[in-house]
Amino acid sequence: MKIIVAIKQVPERDAQVRIDAAGNWIEETDLQWALNESDAYALEEALQLKEKNGGEVVVVSAGPERVGSTIREALAKGADRAIHIDCDDLNQRDALSVAKLLAEAVKPESPDLVLTGLQSDDLGYGQTGVILAALLELPHASLILHVEKTTTGLHVKRELEEGWFQNIELPTPAVLTIQSGGSKLRYATLMGIKRAKTKEVRRINPAELGVPASAMVALERIAQPQKQKSTQILPGSAKEAAAALVEKLKFEVRVL
Amino acid sequence: MSGVWIVLEQREGRVGRISWEALAAGQRLAAQFNLAANAVLIGSQTESLAAEVAGKANGKVVRVEHPLLTTYTADGFSLALEQFFRAEAPEYVVFPHTYQVRDYAPALAARLGQVLIGDVTGIGEGPVFIRQLLQGRLNGSYRHTGGGPCFISVQSGAFRAEVIETGGAEVSVFTPAIEAVQIRTKPGEPFRDSAQTVDLGSAAMIVSVGRGIKEAENLPLIQDLATALGAEMAASRPICDNGWLPMERQVGSSGQTVSPKLYIAVGISGAIQHLVGMKGSQCVVAINKDPDAPIFEVADYGIVGDLFEVVPALTEAIKAAKQ
Ligand SMILES: Cc1cc2nc3c(=O)[nH]c(=O)nc-3n(C[C@H](O)[C@H](O)[C@H](O)COP(=O)(O)OP(=O)(O)OC[C@H]3O[C@@H](n4cnc5c(N)ncnc54)[C@H](O)[C@@H]3O)c2cc1C
Ligand SMILES: Nc1ncnc2c1ncn2[C@@H]1O[C@H](COP(=O)(O)O)[C@@H](O)[C@H]1O
């Protein structure tokens, strides 16, 4: 089974984000970066499928130079090789334009399965995988927690709202977007980190793929959300704030 | 051009609340640009639903009907709606942002060379569409710059479901050309994983914990607070994903919906998928070290600080108060 996993590098979860001078993106200097959470689960699912059924896991990521560290992390966890689509204009592209980049990089590989994360933690479109399926003209399923190979294709478990699930059968090749929590994530071993250094990372640029930076939808401005509710912040030391809260719980909320 | 079209989702034979919110959002958009507001129902046997919708809209109501649309599939729905919207050439198409819409609307838009502006929380002059970035920490304003229809989906709870039109829409049927072989996936029946043993829905008090707790070993800190209060313990998704607490204690769009008298969120950032599960709480207390965490948007009381200091202090203060 040849599996492609699309991975995105995003700002680390606890990173302080500041709006940049142009007002339409965040200040990227001094930011810490990490592998997008649901992509980590997509990679894990791919590695487990390979362990069970054999084959190859190829990761693909679009982004600037810095993305290299996230690619290495995926290789250290066990991916066999990588494709780095070298572009520093990700914020000028919409989800369709990014999906086109990924589609052009994926096509010549003729994979049996393409996995993406469900949603990126920064832009959060939750669309790239589904669009990728449309561009590749492949069947897809989204919000997937488990993937099993069957004799005819795939058997997957899809999350529905409010604690419900559904199983879906689909033929391969196919595209799946992976939800977090389906399996336990592995760590890279020392051996894995060492091996990653010798694995192939092929770099291509958008021009070679024939995908210009175009957008049907433009992110014009970003801003701090306006507070809608007046929250009473209880000041002071931990002890003082705790005492103040107990007063509120007793006399205003009346639960004590 | 044929105005604004709102795609309504049916669930268990009814139009869901978020679909009425989408209808209201679409009607407001239509009023702003002096366009007709029309509604689409997709499926099979949607007569009675269409009649209900026609009572709340005065544009057209179209039933996109086909036996192959009885059960939802991404292939079936995107094929059918692609044919329909190619014929109608709308200015705007508005969806409710449900899991079903997430599953097919991006592909439908792509087939028409468009990009969905998803999970919209507000519509400004222009129009610009507001949606959240970085898990609710920032808002982005998006503008549709290409030609052709503009596709948006609206977030649950972002628009009030009060429809602004009075009704009297005419109902018609559109029959798409679909063949069984074009539907490549075989969906199974919905199921639940295990019997629920805790009923968070009826809990009077809940202490809910998020990733701020850092390690499973630190959970007793939260359990002590819950015990002191006589509250149930709940969690955000990552805690359940890690297996630190069972999934039945997860609050949010893919977990439980709760509405206790008191909800204390400890080390939870307040992503929308969490908020939809607990917004109905009577009193929300947030304990978080980040003063800009979105959870403070919905909190009545907030303590900005390190939970490892605040929670033990709070547990002690509650025990003392109860003596
Ligand atoms: C389709 C879909 C469905 C989802 N369903 C759900 C769902 O049902 N329920 C759900 O909860 N999520 C759900 N999510 C995930 C959701 O988007 C968020 O990722 C998740 O809620 C974040 O959990 P968190 O707040 O615990 O973690 P984080 O976002 O990592 O927040 C941790 C918080 O802890 C604070 N913190 C850190 N250290 C400390 C400290 N020492 N003291 C005090 N505060 C501290 C930080 O400031 C931060 O605000 C879903 C996502 C998707 C895409
Ligand atoms: N620049 C990128 N490079 C590689 N994969 C990406 C990129 N952007 C998005 N993806 C994939 O698409 C998924 C959904 O992203 P989004 O549509 O932005 O929420 C992510 O989880 C990734 O798997």
Short mmCIF file of N, CA and C in Angstrom, two decimals, chain B residues 25-145:
data_model
loop_
_atom_site.label_atom_id
_atom_site.label_comp_id
_atom_site.label_asym_id
_atom_site.label_seq_id
_atom_site.Cartn_x
_atom_site.Cartn_y
_atom_site.Cartn_z
N ALA B 25 -29.52 33.79 8.22
CA ALA B 25 -28.32 34.46 7.73
C ALA B 25 -28.45 34.75 6.23
N GLY B 26 -28.94 33.77 5.48
CA GLY B 26 -29.12 33.93 4.04
C GLY B 26 -30.15 34.99 3.71
N GLN B 27 -31.21 35.01 4.49
CA GLN B 27 -32.26 36.01 4.24
C GLN B 27 -31.74 37.42 4.52
N ARG B 28 -30.90 37.53 5.55
CA ARG B 28 -30.34 38.85 5.86
C ARG B 28 -29.39 39.31 4.74
N LEU B 29 -28.59 38.38 4.25
CA LEU B 29 -27.67 38.68 3.15
C LEU B 29 -28.47 39.11 1.91
N ALA B 30 -29.56 38.40 1.66
CA ALA B 30 -30.41 38.72 0.50
C ALA B 30 -31.00 40.12 0.65
N ALA B 31 -31.46 40.44 1.85
CA ALA B 31 -32.06 41.75 2.08
C ALA B 31 -31.02 42.85 1.86
N GLN B 32 -29.79 42.60 2.32
CA GLN B 32 -28.70 43.57 2.20
C GLN B 32 -28.41 43.90 0.74
N PHE B 33 -28.53 42.92 -0.14
CA PHE B 33 -28.18 43.14 -1.55
C PHE B 33 -29.38 43.11 -2.48
N ASN B 34 -30.55 43.16 -1.86
CA ASN B 34 -31.77 43.21 -2.65
C ASN B 34 -31.89 42.01 -3.60
N LEU B 35 -31.63 40.83 -3.06
CA LEU B 35 -31.71 39.60 -3.84
C LEU B 35 -32.83 38.73 -3.28
N ALA B 36 -33.25 37.76 -4.08
CA ALA B 36 -34.23 36.80 -3.57
C ALA B 36 -33.53 35.80 -2.66
N ALA B 37 -34.23 35.36 -1.60
CA ALA B 37 -33.69 34.32 -0.72
C ALA B 37 -34.47 33.04 -0.95
N ASN B 38 -33.75 32.03 -1.46
CA ASN B 38 -34.41 30.78 -1.81
C ASN B 38 -33.83 29.65 -0.98
N ALA B 39 -34.59 28.57 -0.86
CA ALA B 39 -34.11 27.45 -0.04
C ALA B 39 -34.08 26.16 -0.85
N VAL B 40 -33.13 25.30 -0.53
CA VAL B 40 -33.02 23.99 -1.16
C VAL B 40 -33.10 22.91 -0.10
N LEU B 41 -33.87 21.89 -0.37
CA LEU B 41 -33.88 20.69 0.47
C LEU B 41 -33.41 19.55 -0.40
N ILE B 42 -32.46 18.77 0.10
CA ILE B 42 -31.94 17.70 -0.73
C ILE B 42 -32.21 16.36 -0.06
N GLY B 43 -32.63 15.38 -0.84
CA GLY B 43 -32.92 14.07 -0.28
C GLY B 43 -33.96 13.34 -1.12
N SER B 44 -34.77 12.54 -0.43
CA SER B 44 -35.91 11.94 -1.10
C SER B 44 -37.09 12.10 -0.15
N GLN B 45 -38.26 12.24 -0.69
CA GLN B 45 -39.49 12.41 0.12
C GLN B 45 -39.40 13.59 1.08
N THR B 46 -39.19 14.75 0.54
CA THR B 46 -39.06 15.94 1.38
C THR B 46 -40.30 16.85 1.30
N GLU B 47 -41.45 16.28 0.84
CA GLU B 47 -42.65 17.12 0.66
C GLU B 47 -43.02 17.89 1.92
N SER B 48 -43.15 17.18 3.05
CA SER B 48 -43.70 17.85 4.22
C SER B 48 -42.69 18.86 4.78
N LEU B 49 -41.40 18.52 4.68
CA LEU B 49 -40.38 19.47 5.11
C LEU B 49 -40.44 20.73 4.26
N ALA B 50 -40.60 20.52 2.94
CA ALA B 50 -40.65 21.67 2.03
C ALA B 50 -41.82 22.57 2.36
N ALA B 51 -42.93 21.96 2.75
CA ALA B 51 -44.11 22.76 3.10
C ALA B 51 -43.81 23.61 4.35
N GLU B 52 -43.11 23.02 5.31
CA GLU B 52 -42.75 23.77 6.52
C GLU B 52 -41.82 24.93 6.18
N VAL B 53 -40.85 24.66 5.29
CA VAL B 53 -39.90 25.71 4.90
C VAL B 53 -40.62 26.82 4.13
N ALA B 54 -41.54 26.41 3.28
CA ALA B 54 -42.28 27.40 2.46
C ALA B 54 -43.06 28.36 3.35
N GLY B 55 -43.39 27.92 4.55
CA GLY B 55 -44.10 28.79 5.48
C GLY B 55 -43.20 29.85 6.10
N LYS B 56 -41.90 29.73 5.89
CA LYS B 56 -40.98 30.69 6.50
C LYS B 56 -40.11 31.41 5.48
N ALA B 57 -40.38 31.21 4.21
CA ALA B 57 -39.56 31.85 3.18
C ALA B 57 -40.51 32.35 2.09
N ASN B 58 -40.11 33.41 1.38
CA ASN B 58 -40.99 33.83 0.30
C ASN B 58 -40.31 33.84 -1.07
N GLY B 59 -39.08 33.33 -1.14
CA GLY B 59 -38.46 33.10 -2.45
C GLY B 59 -38.95 31.77 -2.96
N LYS B 60 -38.06 31.04 -3.62
CA LYS B 60 -38.44 29.69 -4.07
C LYS B 60 -37.97 28.67 -3.04
N VAL B 61 -38.68 27.54 -3.01
CA VAL B 61 -38.19 26.39 -2.25
C VAL B 61 -38.09 25.24 -3.25
N VAL B 62 -36.90 24.69 -3.40
CA VAL B 62 -36.71 23.62 -4.38
C VAL B 62 -36.33 22.34 -3.65
N ARG B 63 -37.01 21.27 -4.01
CA ARG B 63 -36.66 19.95 -3.50
C ARG B 63 -35.77 19.27 -4.53
N VAL B 64 -34.50 19.09 -4.19
CA VAL B 64 -33.60 18.34 -5.07
C VAL B 64 -33.79 16.88 -4.68
N GLU B 65 -34.53 16.15 -5.53
CA GLU B 65 -35.03 14.83 -5.15
C GLU B 65 -34.49 13.73 -6.04
N HIS B 66 -34.07 12.65 -5.40
CA HIS B 66 -33.65 11.48 -6.16
C HIS B 66 -33.58 10.30 -5.20
N PRO B 67 -34.00 9.11 -5.63
CA PRO B 67 -33.91 7.96 -4.71
C PRO B 67 -32.48 7.72 -4.22
N LEU B 68 -31.49 8.05 -5.03
CA LEU B 68 -30.09 7.83 -4.61
C LEU B 68 -29.62 8.85 -3.57
N LEU B 69 -30.50 9.80 -3.23
CA LEU B 69 -30.15 10.79 -2.22
C LEU B 69 -30.80 10.48 -0.87
N THR B 70 -31.45 9.31 -0.77
CA THR B 70 -32.14 8.95 0.47
C THR B 70 -31.17 8.93 1.64
N THR B 71 -30.02 8.28 1.43
CA THR B 71 -28.97 8.28 2.44
C THR B 71 -27.91 9.27 1.99
N TYR B 72 -27.38 10.03 2.94
CA TYR B 72 -26.34 10.99 2.58
C TYR B 72 -25.07 10.30 2.09
N THR B 73 -24.57 10.73 0.94
CA THR B 73 -23.19 10.42 0.54
C THR B 73 -22.60 11.70 -0.04
N ALA B 74 -21.30 11.87 0.14
CA ALA B 74 -20.64 13.07 -0.39
C ALA B 74 -20.77 13.10 -1.91
N ASP B 75 -20.60 11.93 -2.54
CA ASP B 75 -20.69 11.88 -4.00
C ASP B 75 -22.08 12.29 -4.49
N GLY B 76 -23.11 11.70 -3.89
CA GLY B 76 -24.49 11.97 -4.31
C GLY B 76 -24.86 13.44 -4.14
N PHE B 77 -24.56 13.97 -2.95
CA PHE B 77 -24.96 15.34 -2.66
C PHE B 77 -24.18 16.34 -3.51
N SER B 78 -22.88 16.11 -3.70
CA SER B 78 -22.15 17.12 -4.48
C SER B 78 -22.51 17.04 -5.96
N LEU B 79 -22.75 15.82 -6.48
CA LEU B 79 -23.19 15.71 -7.87
C LEU B 79 -24.52 16.42 -8.10
N ALA B 80 -25.48 16.14 -7.23
CA ALA B 80 -26.83 16.70 -7.39
C ALA B 80 -26.81 18.21 -7.30
N LEU B 81 -26.09 18.73 -6.28
CA LEU B 81 -26.10 20.18 -6.09
C LEU B 81 -25.25 20.89 -7.14
N GLU B 82 -24.23 20.20 -7.65
CA GLU B 82 -23.45 20.79 -8.73
C GLU B 82 -24.36 21.04 -9.94
N GLN B 83 -25.15 20.03 -10.29
CA GLN B 83 -26.07 20.20 -11.43
C GLN B 83 -27.07 21.32 -11.16
N PHE B 84 -27.58 21.33 -9.94
CA PHE B 84 -28.59 22.33 -9.61
C PHE B 84 -28.02 23.74 -9.67
N PHE B 85 -26.85 23.94 -9.06
CA PHE B 85 -26.30 25.30 -9.02
C PHE B 85 -25.72 25.74 -10.36
N ARG B 86 -25.29 24.79 -11.18
CA ARG B 86 -24.90 25.18 -12.55
C ARG B 86 -26.09 25.77 -13.28
N ALA B 87 -27.25 25.18 -13.07
CA ALA B 87 -28.46 25.66 -13.74
C ALA B 87 -28.94 26.98 -13.16
N GLU B 88 -28.78 27.17 -11.84
CA GLU B 88 -29.33 28.36 -11.19
C GLU B 88 -28.40 29.56 -11.19
N ALA B 89 -27.10 29.32 -11.26
CA ALA B 89 -26.11 30.41 -11.18
C ALA B 89 -26.41 31.42 -10.06
N PRO B 90 -26.35 30.97 -8.81
CA PRO B 90 -26.66 31.87 -7.69
C PRO B 90 -25.55 32.88 -7.43
N GLU B 91 -25.88 33.95 -6.69
CA GLU B 91 -24.84 34.87 -6.22
C GLU B 91 -24.19 34.32 -4.94
N TYR B 92 -25.03 33.83 -4.05
CA TYR B 92 -24.53 33.29 -2.77
C TYR B 92 -25.20 31.94 -2.48
N VAL B 93 -24.43 31.05 -1.89
CA VAL B 93 -25.00 29.80 -1.39
C VAL B 93 -24.61 29.69 0.08
N VAL B 94 -25.61 29.50 0.94
CA VAL B 94 -25.36 29.49 2.39
C VAL B 94 -25.70 28.12 2.96
N PHE B 95 -24.76 27.54 3.71
CA PHE B 95 -24.96 26.24 4.36
C PHE B 95 -24.87 26.40 5.88
N PRO B 96 -25.49 25.49 6.62
CA PRO B 96 -25.16 25.39 8.05
C PRO B 96 -23.83 24.65 8.16
N HIS B 97 -22.95 25.03 9.09
CA HIS B 97 -21.65 24.37 9.19
C HIS B 97 -21.78 23.11 10.04
N THR B 98 -22.28 22.04 9.45
CA THR B 98 -22.43 20.77 10.14
C THR B 98 -21.35 19.81 9.67
N TYR B 99 -21.23 18.65 10.32
CA TYR B 99 -20.26 17.65 9.88
C TYR B 99 -20.58 17.20 8.46
N GLN B 100 -21.87 17.12 8.12
CA GLN B 100 -22.24 16.70 6.77
C GLN B 100 -21.78 17.73 5.74
N VAL B 101 -22.00 19.00 6.05
CA VAL B 101 -21.58 20.06 5.13
C VAL B 101 -20.06 20.08 4.98
N ARG B 102 -19.36 19.90 6.12
CA ARG B 102 -17.89 19.84 6.05
C ARG B 102 -17.43 18.74 5.11
N ASP B 103 -18.24 17.67 5.02
CA ASP B 103 -17.85 16.49 4.27
C ASP B 103 -18.02 16.66 2.75
N TYR B 104 -18.98 17.49 2.32
CA TYR B 104 -19.18 17.58 0.87
C TYR B 104 -19.10 18.99 0.29
N ALA B 105 -19.41 20.03 1.07
CA ALA B 105 -19.47 21.37 0.49
C ALA B 105 -18.13 21.85 -0.10
N PRO B 106 -16.98 21.53 0.54
CA PRO B 106 -15.72 21.95 -0.08
C PRO B 106 -15.51 21.32 -1.45
N ALA B 107 -15.94 20.05 -1.62
CA ALA B 107 -15.80 19.37 -2.91
C ALA B 107 -16.78 19.95 -3.92
N LEU B 108 -17.99 20.25 -3.47
CA LEU B 108 -18.99 20.86 -4.35
C LEU B 108 -18.48 22.21 -4.87
N ALA B 109 -17.97 23.04 -3.96
CA ALA B 109 -17.45 24.35 -4.36
C ALA B 109 -16.31 24.17 -5.35
N ALA B 110 -15.40 23.21 -5.07
CA ALA B 110 -14.25 23.00 -5.95
C ALA B 110 -14.70 22.56 -7.34
N ARG B 111 -15.74 21.74 -7.42
CA ARG B 111 -16.24 21.32 -8.73
C ARG B 111 -16.72 22.52 -9.55
N LEU B 112 -17.14 23.58 -8.83
CA LEU B 112 -17.60 24.78 -9.52
C LEU B 112 -16.50 25.85 -9.55
N GLY B 113 -15.27 25.43 -9.25
CA GLY B 113 -14.13 26.36 -9.30
C GLY B 113 -14.13 27.37 -8.17
N GLN B 114 -14.87 27.09 -7.09
CA GLN B 114 -15.02 28.04 -5.99
C GLN B 114 -14.41 27.51 -4.71
N VAL B 115 -14.31 28.39 -3.71
CA VAL B 115 -13.83 27.99 -2.39
C VAL B 115 -14.87 28.38 -1.35
N LEU B 116 -15.25 27.45 -0.54
CA LEU B 116 -16.20 27.72 0.54
C LEU B 116 -15.54 28.59 1.61
N ILE B 117 -16.23 29.63 2.06
CA ILE B 117 -15.78 30.37 3.24
C ILE B 117 -16.52 29.73 4.40
N GLY B 118 -15.81 28.89 5.16
CA GLY B 118 -16.47 28.00 6.11
C GLY B 118 -16.54 28.55 7.52
N ASP B 119 -17.55 28.11 8.27
CA ASP B 119 -17.64 28.39 9.70
C ASP B 119 -17.71 29.89 9.99
N VAL B 120 -18.55 30.60 9.23
CA VAL B 120 -18.65 32.05 9.34
C VAL B 120 -19.43 32.43 10.61
N THR B 121 -18.89 33.43 11.34
CA THR B 121 -19.56 33.86 12.57
C THR B 121 -20.21 35.23 12.43
N GLY B 122 -19.91 35.94 11.35
CA GLY B 122 -20.51 37.25 11.17
C GLY B 122 -20.36 37.72 9.74
N ILE B 123 -21.25 38.62 9.33
CA ILE B 123 -21.18 39.17 7.97
C ILE B 123 -21.11 40.69 8.09
N GLY B 124 -20.06 41.28 7.51
CA GLY B 124 -19.89 42.73 7.59
C GLY B 124 -20.13 43.38 6.23
N GLU B 125 -20.04 44.71 6.23
CA GLU B 125 -20.20 45.49 4.99
C GLU B 125 -19.27 44.94 3.91
N GLY B 126 -19.70 44.94 2.70
CA GLY B 126 -18.79 44.54 1.62
C GLY B 126 -19.39 43.60 0.59
N PRO B 127 -19.78 42.40 0.94
CA PRO B 127 -19.71 41.82 2.28
C PRO B 127 -18.35 41.21 2.57
N VAL B 128 -17.94 41.31 3.83
CA VAL B 128 -16.82 40.50 4.29
C VAL B 128 -17.39 39.49 5.27
N PHE B 129 -16.78 38.32 5.27
CA PHE B 129 -17.25 37.23 6.12
C PHE B 129 -16.22 36.99 7.21
N ILE B 130 -16.68 36.98 8.45
CA ILE B 130 -15.77 36.82 9.59
C ILE B 130 -15.73 35.34 9.97
N ARG B 131 -14.52 34.83 10.14
CA ARG B 131 -14.38 33.48 10.68
C ARG B 131 -13.18 33.44 11.61
N GLN B 132 -13.16 32.42 12.48
CA GLN B 132 -12.10 32.35 13.49
C GLN B 132 -10.83 31.76 12.93
N LEU B 133 -9.70 32.24 13.45
CA LEU B 133 -8.39 31.68 13.13
C LEU B 133 -7.72 31.25 14.42
N LEU B 134 -6.73 30.36 14.30
CA LEU B 134 -5.95 29.94 15.46
C LEU B 134 -6.84 29.55 16.63
N GLN B 135 -7.81 28.70 16.35
CA GLN B 135 -8.69 28.14 17.38
C GLN B 135 -9.39 29.22 18.19
N GLY B 136 -9.83 30.27 17.50
CA GLY B 136 -10.63 31.28 18.18
C GLY B 136 -9.83 32.42 18.80
N ARG B 137 -8.50 32.36 18.65
CA ARG B 137 -7.71 33.44 19.26
C ARG B 137 -7.77 34.72 18.43
N LEU B 138 -7.98 34.58 17.11
CA LEU B 138 -8.10 35.75 16.25
C LEU B 138 -9.28 35.57 15.31
N ASN B 139 -9.76 36.70 14.78
CA ASN B 139 -10.80 36.65 13.74
C ASN B 139 -10.20 37.08 12.42
N GLY B 140 -10.62 36.47 11.33
CA GLY B 140 -10.19 36.89 10.00
C GLY B 140 -11.38 37.37 9.19
N SER B 141 -11.17 38.43 8.38
CA SER B 141 -12.23 38.89 7.47
C SER B 141 -11.89 38.41 6.07
N TYR B 142 -12.83 37.74 5.46
CA TYR B 142 -12.60 37.17 4.14
C TYR B 142 -13.51 37.82 3.12
N ARG B 143 -12.96 38.00 1.93
CA ARG B 143 -13.77 38.54 0.84
C ARG B 143 -13.70 37.59 -0.34
N HIS B 144 -14.82 37.40 -0.99
CA HIS B 144 -14.87 36.58 -2.20
C HIS B 144 -14.44 37.45 -3.36
N THR B 145 -13.31 37.09 -3.99
CA THR B 145 -12.76 37.99 -5.01
C THR B 145 -12.98 37.47 -6.42
#
